[in-house]
Coordinates of C-alpha atoms and ligand atoms in Angstrom, one line a residue:
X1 CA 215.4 -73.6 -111.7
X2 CA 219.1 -72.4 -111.6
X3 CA 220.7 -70.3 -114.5
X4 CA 216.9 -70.4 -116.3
X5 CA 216.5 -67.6 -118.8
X6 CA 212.4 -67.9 -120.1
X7 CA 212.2 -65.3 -122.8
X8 CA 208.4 -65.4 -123.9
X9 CA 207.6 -64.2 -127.5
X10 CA 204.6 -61.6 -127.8
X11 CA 205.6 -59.2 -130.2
X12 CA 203.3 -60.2 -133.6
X13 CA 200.8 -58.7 -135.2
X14 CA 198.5 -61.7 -135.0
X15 CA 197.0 -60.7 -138.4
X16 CA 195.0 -63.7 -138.8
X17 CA 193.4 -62.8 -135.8
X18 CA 191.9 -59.7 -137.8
X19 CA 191.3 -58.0 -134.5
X20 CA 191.7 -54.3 -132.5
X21 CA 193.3 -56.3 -129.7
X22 CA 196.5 -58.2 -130.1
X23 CA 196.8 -61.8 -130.5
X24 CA 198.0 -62.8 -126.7
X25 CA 196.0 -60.5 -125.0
X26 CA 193.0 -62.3 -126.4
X27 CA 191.2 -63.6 -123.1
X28 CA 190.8 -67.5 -123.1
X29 CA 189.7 -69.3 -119.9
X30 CA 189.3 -65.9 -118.2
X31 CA 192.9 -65.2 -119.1
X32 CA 194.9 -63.9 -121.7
X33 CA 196.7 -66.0 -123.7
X34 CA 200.0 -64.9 -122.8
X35 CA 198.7 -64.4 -119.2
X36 CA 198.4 -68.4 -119.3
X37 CA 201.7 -69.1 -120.5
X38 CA 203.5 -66.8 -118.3
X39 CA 201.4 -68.7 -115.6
X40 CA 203.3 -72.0 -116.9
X41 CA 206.5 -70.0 -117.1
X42 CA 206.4 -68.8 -113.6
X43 CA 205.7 -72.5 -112.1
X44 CA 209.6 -73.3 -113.4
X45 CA 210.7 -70.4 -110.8
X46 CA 213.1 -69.2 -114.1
X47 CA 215.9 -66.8 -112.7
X48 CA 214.9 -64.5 -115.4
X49 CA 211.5 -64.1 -117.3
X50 CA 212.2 -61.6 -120.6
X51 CA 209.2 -61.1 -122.5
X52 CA 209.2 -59.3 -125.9
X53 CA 207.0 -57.0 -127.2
X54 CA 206.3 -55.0 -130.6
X55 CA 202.8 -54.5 -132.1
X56 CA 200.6 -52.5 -129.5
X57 CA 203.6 -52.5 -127.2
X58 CA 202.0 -49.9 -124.1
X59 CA 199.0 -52.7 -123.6
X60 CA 200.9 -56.0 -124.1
X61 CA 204.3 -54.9 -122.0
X62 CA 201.3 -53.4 -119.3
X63 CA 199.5 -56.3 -118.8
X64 CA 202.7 -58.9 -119.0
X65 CA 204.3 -56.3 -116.1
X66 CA 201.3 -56.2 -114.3
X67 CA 201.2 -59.9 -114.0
X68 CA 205.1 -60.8 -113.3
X69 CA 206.4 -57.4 -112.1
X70 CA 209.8 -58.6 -112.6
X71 CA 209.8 -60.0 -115.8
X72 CA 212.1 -57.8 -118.5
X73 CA 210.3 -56.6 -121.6
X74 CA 212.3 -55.9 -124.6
X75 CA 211.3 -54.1 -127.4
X76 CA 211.0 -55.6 -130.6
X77 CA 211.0 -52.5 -133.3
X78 CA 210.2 -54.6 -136.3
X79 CA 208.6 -57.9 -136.8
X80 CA 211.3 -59.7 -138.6
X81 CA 210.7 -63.2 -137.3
X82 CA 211.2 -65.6 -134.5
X83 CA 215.0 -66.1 -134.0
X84 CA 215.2 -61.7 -134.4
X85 CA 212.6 -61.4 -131.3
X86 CA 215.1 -64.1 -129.4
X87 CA 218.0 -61.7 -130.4
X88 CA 216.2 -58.6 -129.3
X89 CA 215.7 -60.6 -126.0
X90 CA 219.2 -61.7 -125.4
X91 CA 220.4 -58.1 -126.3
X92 CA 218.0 -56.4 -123.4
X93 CA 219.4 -59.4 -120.8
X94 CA 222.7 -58.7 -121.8
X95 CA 225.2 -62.1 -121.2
X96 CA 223.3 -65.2 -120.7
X97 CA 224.5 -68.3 -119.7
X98 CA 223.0 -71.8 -118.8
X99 CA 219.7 -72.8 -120.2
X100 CA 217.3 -70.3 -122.5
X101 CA 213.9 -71.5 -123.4
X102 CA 211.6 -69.6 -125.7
X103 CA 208.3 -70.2 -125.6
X104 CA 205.2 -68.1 -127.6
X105 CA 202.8 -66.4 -126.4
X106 CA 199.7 -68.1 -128.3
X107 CA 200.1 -71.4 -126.8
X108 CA 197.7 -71.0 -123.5
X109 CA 197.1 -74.6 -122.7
X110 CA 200.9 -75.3 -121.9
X111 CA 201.7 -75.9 -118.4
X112 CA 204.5 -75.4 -115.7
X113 CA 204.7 -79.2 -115.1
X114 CA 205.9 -79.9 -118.8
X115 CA 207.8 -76.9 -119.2
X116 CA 210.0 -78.1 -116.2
X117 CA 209.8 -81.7 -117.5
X118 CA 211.0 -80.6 -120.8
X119 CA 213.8 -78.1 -119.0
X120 CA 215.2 -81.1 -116.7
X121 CA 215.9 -83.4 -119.7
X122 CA 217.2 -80.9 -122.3
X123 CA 219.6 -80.3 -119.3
X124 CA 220.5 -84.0 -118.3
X125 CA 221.2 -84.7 -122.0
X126 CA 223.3 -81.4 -122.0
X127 CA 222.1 -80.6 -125.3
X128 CA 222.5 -77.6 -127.7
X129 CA 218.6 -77.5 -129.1
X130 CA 216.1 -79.6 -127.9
X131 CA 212.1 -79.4 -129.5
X132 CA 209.0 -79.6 -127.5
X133 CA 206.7 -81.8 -130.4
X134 CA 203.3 -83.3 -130.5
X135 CA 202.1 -85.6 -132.7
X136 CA 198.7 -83.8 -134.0
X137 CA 196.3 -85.4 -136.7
X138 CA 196.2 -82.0 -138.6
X139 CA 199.1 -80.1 -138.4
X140 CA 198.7 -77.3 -141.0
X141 CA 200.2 -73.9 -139.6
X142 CA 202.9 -76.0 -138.0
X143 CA 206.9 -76.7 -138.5
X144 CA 207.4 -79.7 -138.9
X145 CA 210.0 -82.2 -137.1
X146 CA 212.0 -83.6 -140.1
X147 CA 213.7 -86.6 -139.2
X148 CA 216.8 -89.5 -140.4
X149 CA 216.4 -92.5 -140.7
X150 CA 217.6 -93.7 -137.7
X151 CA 215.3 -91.0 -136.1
X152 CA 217.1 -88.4 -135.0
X153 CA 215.9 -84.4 -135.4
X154 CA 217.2 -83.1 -138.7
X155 CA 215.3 -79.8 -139.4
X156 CA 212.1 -78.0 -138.2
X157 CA 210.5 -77.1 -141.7
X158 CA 207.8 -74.1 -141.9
X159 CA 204.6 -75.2 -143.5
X160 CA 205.2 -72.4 -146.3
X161 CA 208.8 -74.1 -147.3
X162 CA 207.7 -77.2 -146.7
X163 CA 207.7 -80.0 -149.6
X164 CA 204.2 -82.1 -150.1
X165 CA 206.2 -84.9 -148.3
X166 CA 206.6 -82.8 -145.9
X167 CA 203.9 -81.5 -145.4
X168 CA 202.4 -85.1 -144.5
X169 CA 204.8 -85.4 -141.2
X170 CA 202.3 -85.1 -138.3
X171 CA 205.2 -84.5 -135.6
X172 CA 205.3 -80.8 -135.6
X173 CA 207.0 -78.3 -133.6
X174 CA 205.5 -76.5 -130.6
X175 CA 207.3 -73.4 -131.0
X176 CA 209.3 -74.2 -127.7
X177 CA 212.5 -75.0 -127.7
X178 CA 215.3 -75.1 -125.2
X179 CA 218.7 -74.0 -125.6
X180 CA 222.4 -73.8 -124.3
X181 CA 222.7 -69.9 -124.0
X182 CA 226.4 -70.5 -125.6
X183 CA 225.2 -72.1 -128.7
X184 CA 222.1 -70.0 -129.1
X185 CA 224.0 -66.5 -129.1
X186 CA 226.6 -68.4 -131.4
X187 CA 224.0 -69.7 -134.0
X188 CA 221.5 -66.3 -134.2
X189 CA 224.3 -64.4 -136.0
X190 CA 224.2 -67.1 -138.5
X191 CA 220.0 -67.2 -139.2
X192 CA 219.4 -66.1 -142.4
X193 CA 216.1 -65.1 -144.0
X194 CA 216.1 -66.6 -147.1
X195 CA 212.8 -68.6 -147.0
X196 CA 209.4 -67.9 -148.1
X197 CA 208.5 -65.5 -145.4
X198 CA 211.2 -63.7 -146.0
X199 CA 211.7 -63.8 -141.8
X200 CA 214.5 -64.8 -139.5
X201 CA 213.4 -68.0 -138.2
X202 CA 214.5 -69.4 -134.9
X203 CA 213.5 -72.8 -136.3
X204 CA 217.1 -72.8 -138.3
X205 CA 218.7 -73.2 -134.7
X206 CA 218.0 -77.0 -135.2
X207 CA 220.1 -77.3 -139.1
X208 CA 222.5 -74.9 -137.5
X209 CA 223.4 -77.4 -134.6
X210 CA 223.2 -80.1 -136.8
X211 CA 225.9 -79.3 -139.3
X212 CA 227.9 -78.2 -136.3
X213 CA 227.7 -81.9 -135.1
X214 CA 225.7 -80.9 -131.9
X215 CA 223.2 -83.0 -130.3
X216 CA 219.6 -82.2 -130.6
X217 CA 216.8 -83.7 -129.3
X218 CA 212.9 -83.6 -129.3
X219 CA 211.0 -84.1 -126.3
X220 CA 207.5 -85.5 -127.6
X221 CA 204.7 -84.3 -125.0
X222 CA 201.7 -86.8 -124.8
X223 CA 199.2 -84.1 -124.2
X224 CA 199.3 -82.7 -127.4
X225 CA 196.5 -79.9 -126.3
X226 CA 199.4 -78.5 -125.0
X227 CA 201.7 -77.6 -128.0
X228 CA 198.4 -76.1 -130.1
X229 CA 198.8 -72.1 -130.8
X230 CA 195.8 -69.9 -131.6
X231 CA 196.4 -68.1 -134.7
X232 CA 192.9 -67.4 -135.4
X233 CA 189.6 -67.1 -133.7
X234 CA 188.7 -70.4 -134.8
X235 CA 192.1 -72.0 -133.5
X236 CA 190.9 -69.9 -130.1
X237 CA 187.6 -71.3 -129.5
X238 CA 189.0 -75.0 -130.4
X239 CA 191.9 -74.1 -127.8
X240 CA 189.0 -72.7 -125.2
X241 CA 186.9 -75.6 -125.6
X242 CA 189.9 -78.0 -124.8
X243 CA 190.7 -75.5 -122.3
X244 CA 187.5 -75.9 -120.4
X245 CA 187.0 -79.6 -120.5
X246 CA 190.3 -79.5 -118.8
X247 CA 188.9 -77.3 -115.9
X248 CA 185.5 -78.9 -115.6
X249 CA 187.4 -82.4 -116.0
X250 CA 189.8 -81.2 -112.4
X251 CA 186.4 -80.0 -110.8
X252 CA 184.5 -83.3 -111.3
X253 CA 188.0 -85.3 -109.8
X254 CA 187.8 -82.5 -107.2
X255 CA 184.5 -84.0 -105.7
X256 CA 182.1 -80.9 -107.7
X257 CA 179.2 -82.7 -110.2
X258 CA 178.5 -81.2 -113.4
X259 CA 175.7 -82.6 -114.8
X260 CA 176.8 -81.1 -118.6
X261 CA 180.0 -80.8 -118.9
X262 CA 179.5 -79.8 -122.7
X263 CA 177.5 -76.3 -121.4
X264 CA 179.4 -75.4 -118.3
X265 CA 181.7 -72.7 -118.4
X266 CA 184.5 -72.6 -115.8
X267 CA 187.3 -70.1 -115.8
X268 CA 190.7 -70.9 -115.0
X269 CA 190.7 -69.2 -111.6
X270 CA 187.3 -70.0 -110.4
X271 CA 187.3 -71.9 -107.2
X272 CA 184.5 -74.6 -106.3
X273 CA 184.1 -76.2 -103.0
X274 CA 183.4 -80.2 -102.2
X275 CA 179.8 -81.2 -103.4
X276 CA 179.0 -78.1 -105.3
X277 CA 176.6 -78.9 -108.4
X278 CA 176.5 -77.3 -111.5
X279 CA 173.7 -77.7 -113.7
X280 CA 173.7 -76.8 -117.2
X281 CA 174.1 -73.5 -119.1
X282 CA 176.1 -72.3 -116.4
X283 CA 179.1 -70.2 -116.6
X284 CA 181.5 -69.3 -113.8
X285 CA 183.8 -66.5 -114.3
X286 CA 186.7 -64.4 -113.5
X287 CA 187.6 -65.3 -109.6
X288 CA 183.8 -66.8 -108.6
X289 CA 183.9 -68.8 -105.6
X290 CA 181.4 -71.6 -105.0
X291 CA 181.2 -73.0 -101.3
X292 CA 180.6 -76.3 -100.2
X293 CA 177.3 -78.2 -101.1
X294 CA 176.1 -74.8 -103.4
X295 CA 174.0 -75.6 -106.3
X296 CA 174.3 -72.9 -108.7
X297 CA 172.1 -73.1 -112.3
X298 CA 171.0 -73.9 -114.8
X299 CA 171.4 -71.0 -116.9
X300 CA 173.7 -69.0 -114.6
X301 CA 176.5 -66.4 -114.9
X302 CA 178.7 -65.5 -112.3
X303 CA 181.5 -62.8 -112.7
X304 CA 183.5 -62.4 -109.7
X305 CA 181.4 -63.2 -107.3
X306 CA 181.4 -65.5 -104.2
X307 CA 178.5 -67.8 -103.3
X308 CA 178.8 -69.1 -99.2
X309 CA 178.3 -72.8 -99.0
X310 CA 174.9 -74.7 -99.1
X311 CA 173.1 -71.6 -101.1
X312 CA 171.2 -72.4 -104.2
X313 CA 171.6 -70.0 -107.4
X314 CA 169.3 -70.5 -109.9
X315 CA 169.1 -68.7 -113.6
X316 CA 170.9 -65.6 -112.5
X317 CA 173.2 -62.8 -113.8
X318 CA 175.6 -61.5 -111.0
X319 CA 178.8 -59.7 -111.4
X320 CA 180.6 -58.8 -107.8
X321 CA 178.1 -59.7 -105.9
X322 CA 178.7 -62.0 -102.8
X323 CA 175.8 -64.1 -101.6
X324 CA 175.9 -65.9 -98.3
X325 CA 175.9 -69.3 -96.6
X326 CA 172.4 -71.5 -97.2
X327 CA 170.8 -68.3 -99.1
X328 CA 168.6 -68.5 -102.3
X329 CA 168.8 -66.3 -105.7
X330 CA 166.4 -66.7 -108.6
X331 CA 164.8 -67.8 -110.8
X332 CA 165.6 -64.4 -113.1
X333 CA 167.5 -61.9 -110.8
X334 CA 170.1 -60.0 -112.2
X335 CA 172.6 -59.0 -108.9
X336 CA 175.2 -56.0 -110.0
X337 CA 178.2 -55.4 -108.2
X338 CA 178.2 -54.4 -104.5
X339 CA 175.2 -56.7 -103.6
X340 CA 175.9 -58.7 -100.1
X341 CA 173.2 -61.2 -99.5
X342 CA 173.0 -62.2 -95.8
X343 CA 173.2 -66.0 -94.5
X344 CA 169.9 -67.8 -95.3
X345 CA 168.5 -64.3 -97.0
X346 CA 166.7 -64.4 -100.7
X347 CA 166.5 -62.9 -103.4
X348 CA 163.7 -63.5 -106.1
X349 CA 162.4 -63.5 -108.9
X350 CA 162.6 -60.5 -111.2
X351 CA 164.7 -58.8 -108.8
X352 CA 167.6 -56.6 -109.3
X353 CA 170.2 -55.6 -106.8
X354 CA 173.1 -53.3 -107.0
X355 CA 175.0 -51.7 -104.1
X356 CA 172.7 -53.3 -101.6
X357 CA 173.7 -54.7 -98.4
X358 CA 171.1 -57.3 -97.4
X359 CA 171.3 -58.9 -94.3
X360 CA 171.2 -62.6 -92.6
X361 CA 167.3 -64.1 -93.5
X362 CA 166.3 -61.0 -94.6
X363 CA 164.1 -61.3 -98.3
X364 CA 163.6 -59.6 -101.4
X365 CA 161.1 -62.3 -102.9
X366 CA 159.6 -60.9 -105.8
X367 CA 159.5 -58.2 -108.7
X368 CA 161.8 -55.1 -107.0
X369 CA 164.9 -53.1 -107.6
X370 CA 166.9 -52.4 -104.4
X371 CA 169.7 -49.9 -105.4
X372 CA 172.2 -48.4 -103.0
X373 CA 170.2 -49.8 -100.0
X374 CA 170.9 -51.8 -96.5
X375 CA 168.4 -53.8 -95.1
X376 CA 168.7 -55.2 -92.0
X377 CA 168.7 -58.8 -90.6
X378 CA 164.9 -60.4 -90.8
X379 CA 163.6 -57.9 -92.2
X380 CA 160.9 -58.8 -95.6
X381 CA 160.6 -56.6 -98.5
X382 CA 157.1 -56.7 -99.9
X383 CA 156.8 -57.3 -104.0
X384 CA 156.9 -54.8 -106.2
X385 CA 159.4 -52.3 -104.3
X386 CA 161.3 -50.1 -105.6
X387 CA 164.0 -47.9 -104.0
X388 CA 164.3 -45.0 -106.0
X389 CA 167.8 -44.0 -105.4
X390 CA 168.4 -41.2 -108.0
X391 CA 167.0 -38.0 -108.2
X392 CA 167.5 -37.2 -111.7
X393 CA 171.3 -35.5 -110.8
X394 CA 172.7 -37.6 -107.6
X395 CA 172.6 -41.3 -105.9
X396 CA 171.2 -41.4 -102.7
X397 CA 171.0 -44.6 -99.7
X398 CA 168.0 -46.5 -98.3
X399 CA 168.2 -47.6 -94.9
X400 CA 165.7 -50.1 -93.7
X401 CA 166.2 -51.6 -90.3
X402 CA 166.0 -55.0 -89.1
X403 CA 162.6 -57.1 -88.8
X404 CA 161.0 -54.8 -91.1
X405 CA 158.1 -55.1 -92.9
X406 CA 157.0 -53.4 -95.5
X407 CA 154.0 -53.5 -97.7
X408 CA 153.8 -54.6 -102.1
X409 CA 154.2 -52.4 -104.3
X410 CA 155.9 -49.4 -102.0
X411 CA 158.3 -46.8 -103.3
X412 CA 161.3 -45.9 -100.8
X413 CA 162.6 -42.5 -102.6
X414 CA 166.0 -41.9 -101.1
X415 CA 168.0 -40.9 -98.9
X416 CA 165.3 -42.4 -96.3
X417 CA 165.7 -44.4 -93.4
X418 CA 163.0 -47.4 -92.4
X419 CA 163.5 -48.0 -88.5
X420 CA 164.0 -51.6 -87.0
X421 CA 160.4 -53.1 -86.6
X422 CA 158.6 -50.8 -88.7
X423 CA 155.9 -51.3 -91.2
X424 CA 154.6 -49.8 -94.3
X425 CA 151.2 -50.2 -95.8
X426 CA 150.5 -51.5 -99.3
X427 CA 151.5 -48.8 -102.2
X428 CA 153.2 -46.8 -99.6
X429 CA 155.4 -43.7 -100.9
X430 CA 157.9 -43.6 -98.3
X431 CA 159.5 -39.9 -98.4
X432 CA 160.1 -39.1 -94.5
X433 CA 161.7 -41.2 -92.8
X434 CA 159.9 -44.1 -90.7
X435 CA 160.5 -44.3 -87.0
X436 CA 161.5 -47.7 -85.3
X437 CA 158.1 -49.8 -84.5
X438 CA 155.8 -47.2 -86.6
X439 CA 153.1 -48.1 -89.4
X440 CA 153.5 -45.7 -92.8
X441 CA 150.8 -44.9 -94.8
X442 CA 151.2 -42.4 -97.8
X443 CA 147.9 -43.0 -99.8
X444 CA 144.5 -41.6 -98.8
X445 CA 141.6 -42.9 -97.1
X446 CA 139.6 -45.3 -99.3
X447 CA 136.1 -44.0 -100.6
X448 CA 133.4 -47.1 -102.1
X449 CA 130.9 -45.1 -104.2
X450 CA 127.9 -47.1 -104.1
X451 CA 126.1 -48.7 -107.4
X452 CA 128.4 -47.1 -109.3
X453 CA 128.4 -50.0 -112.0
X454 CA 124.7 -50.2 -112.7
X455 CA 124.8 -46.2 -113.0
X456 CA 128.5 -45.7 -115.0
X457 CA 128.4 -49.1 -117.0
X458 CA 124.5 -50.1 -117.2
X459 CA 123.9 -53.0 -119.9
X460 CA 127.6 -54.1 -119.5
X461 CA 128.4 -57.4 -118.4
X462 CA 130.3 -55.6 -115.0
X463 CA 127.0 -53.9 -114.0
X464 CA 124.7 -57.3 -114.8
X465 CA 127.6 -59.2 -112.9
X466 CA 126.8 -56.4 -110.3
X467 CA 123.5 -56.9 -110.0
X468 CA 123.5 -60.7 -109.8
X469 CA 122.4 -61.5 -113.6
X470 CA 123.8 -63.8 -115.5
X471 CA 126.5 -61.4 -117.7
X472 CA 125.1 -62.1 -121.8
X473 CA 121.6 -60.7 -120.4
X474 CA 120.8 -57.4 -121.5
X475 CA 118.3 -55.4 -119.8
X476 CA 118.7 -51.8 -121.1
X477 CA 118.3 -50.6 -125.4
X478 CA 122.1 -50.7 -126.0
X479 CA 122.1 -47.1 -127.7
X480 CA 121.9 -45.9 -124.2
X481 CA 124.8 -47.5 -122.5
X482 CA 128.1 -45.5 -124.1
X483 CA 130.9 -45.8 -122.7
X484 CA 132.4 -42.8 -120.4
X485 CA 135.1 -41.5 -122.1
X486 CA 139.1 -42.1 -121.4
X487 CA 137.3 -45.8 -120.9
X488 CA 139.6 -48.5 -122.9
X489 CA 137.7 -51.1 -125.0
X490 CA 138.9 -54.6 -125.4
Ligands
UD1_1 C1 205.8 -70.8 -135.0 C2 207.1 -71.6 -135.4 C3 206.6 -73.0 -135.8 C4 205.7 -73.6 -134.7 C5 204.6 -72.7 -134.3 C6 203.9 -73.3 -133.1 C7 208.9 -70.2 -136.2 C8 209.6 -69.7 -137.4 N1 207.8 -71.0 -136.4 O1 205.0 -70.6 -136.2 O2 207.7 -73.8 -136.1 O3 205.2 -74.9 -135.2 O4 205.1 -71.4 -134.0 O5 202.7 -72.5 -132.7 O6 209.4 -70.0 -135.1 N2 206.8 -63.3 -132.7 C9 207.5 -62.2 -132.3 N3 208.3 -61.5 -133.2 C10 208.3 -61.9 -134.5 C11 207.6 -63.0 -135.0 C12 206.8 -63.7 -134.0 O7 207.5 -61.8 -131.1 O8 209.1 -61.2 -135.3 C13 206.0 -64.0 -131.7 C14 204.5 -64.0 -132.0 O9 203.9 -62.9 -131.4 C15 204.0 -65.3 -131.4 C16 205.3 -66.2 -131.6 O10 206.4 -65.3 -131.8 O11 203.7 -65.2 -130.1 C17 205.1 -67.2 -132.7 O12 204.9 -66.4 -133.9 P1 203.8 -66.9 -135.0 O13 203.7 -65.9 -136.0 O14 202.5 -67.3 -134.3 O15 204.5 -68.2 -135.5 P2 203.8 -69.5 -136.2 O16 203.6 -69.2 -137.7 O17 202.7 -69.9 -135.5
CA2 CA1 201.5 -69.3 -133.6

């Protein structure tokens, strides 16, 4: 929008928060707070974006730069209230013209669409204030939108200085306001901070206009979600909740089924593709992708990762990991960044991956962890494998080829290399290196000692089992039958 000055207020303590990390940085929807309403912000294309910061101002200003590069921060020393951030703000953009509006930086679940909504008819009814109110069924915490009688916007009254009548006004103010920059760098020399927060509040804007005989006008948003800030961490999980159901709501429109919308997680930038289902106790994170016709749960978390279309994810813990097209993970694997799973290829249960490049159909079914590994196309892991990638002081890689296969419960102690088409025997210690096509065999030659029950174990149920007697029959004076020693006893 032309001659659009956003200034975006993030300077608070957030004490009720009672919290290390600052009130807007707080993640919601797998973004900050303010991260969502400089997302909002941004959709109105503003010519200028000035954010202000204060309390913990390295991290805040940080992450607000890192996500609009251009915006302006300016430094708020002292917390002394809403219309002195808006001053500090106009100071560090130096003469402003046009339109200002301030929004805060706890209000995630605003968006672009009524931000510019709100802009377009502040500026059609060229006024010198205009309020962005909701109508909410408990609006403790809030300024309120005091009104005349014939309607119009008299006052926006704080809850602390507000009278018991009041106090019962449910039309309160979102903390957004637009303004004609003339007016607004007029009426902030004239805010005092006589009230019962002793603070400058930009709230007075609204008395200030009035007794000047300026128009000012709310513009009452439907979507009352919208207007709610998160003071607290209760306020924060209401706001994430609502939050949510918005995301899951869009996903379900978008053609993905959700079987329990009440236990699936979605983040704000997840991405889901036609036909995906989500079954419950599912929670998609961060930047997940889920292709077409995936079915991914129950009981799943996925941070970052990307799941290929028509692949099935079930009970699983992944972070980074990518899994291709039509492949199977789960029940109970646990896939740590740098895992690639190959077109059509599995991974099983009780099977953890990390760094592992597996390729197309090849299969990890069952009880193994594959660390810093590739394995080719086709190949089959046998249960029970480990690859034993660190030597107590460094990481080392596993190669094994394609069409592979290699026997249960083997351990591949790296750096080793598997050829294409080779095999391993059950229990194998693979320490050399396996050529292409060849058969590896690390243990010994099996001996069978003959009758060794009826002489080690006589008048125990193993050695009558042994001898083909029914097991509860005992043939020898049980003094003489002791057990050997290092024998366990049940
Ligand atoms: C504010 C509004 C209230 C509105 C509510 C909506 C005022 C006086 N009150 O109250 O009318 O209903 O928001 O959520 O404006 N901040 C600074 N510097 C300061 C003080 C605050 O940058 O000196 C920032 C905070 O970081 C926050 C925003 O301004 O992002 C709002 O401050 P907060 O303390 O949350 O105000 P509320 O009490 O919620
Ligand atoms: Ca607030």
């Amino acid at each position: 929008m032309e001659n659009l000055t956003v200034i975006v207020l993030a300077a608070g303590g957030g004490t009720r928060m009672r919290s290390k990390t600052m009130k807007v940085l707080h993640p919601v929807g797998g973004r900050s707070m303010v991260g969502h309403v400089l997302t909002a912000v941004r959709a109105m294309e503003p010519q200028r974006i000035v954010a202000v910061v204060g309390n913990q101002r390295e991290q805040v200003g940080a992450h607000i730069q890192e996500l609009v590069p251009h915006a302006l921060l300016a430094v708020q020393e002292k917390q002394e209230g809403t219309a002195h951030a808006v001053r500090v703000a106009l100071e560090a953009a130096g003469p402003t013209t046009g339109t200002v509006i301030v929004a805060a930086g706890d209000t995630p679940l605003l968006e672009g669409e009524s931000l510019r909504a709100f802009a377009a008819e502040h500026e059609a009814a060229q006024r010198a204030v205009s309020i962005l109110t909701g109508l909410l069924a408990e609006p403790f915490g809030y300024g309120r939108i005091v009104r005349t009688a014939e309607g119009d916007v008299e006052a926006i009254v704080e809850e602390k200085d507000a009278t018991d009548e009041q106090r019962a006004i449910r039309e309160i103010s979102s903390g957004i306001l637009a303004f004609d920059a003339e007016f607004l760098t007029e009426a902030l020399g004239r805010i005092g901070n006589d009230n019962a927060k002793g603070e400058y509040y930009l709230t007075d804007t609204v008395r200030i206009a009035r007794e000047a005989g300026l128009t000012v006008g709310a513009h009452t948003i439907t979507d009352v979600t919208q207007t709610e800030g998160a003071n607290d961490r209760v306020q924060l999980a209401h706001l994430g909740r609502l939050l949510n159901d918005r995301i899951v709501t869009r996903w379900m429109r978008e053609g993905v089924t959700v079987m329990d919308p009440a236990t699936t997680w979605i983040d704000a930038d997840v991405v889901l593709g036609q036909d995906a289902t989500i079954l419950p106790g599912t929670q998609l994170l961060g930047a997940t992708v889920v292709g077409e016709d995936a079915v991914v749960g129950p009981d799943t978390t996925l941070k970052d990762c990307e799941v290929g279309a028509g692949a099935r994810v079930v009970r699983t813990h992944a972070e980074l990991a990518v899994i291709g097209e039509g492949a199977t993970v789960g029940p109970f694997s646990f896939l740590r960044p740098g895992t690639r799973l190959g077109a059509e290829g599995k991974i099983g249960t009780f099977v953890e991956t990390k760094n592992a490049v597996i390729g197309v159909g090849a299969k990890v079914p069952h009880l193994s962890y594959v660390g810093d590994a590739e394995i080719g196309e086709g190949t089959n892991i046998g249960a029970g494998t480990i690859f034993a990638n660190y030597d107590g002081v460094a990481k080392h890689r596993t190669t094994v080829g394609r069409h592979a296969r290699t026997g249960s419960n083997n351990t591949f102690v790296a750096p080793v290399t598997i050829g294409d088409g080779a095999g391993t025997a059950g229990g194998t210690v693979v320490r050399r290196d396996v050529p292409p096509g060849a058969l590896a065999v690390s243990s010994g030659p099996q001996r069978n000692i003959e009758d060794w029950a009826e002489r080690k174990r006589p008048g125990t149920p193993q050695a009558a089992a042994a001898a083909g007697r029914p097991a509860g029959e005992r043939q020898v004076d049980p003094g003489v039958g002791t057990p050997p020693s290092g024998e366990t006893q049940s």
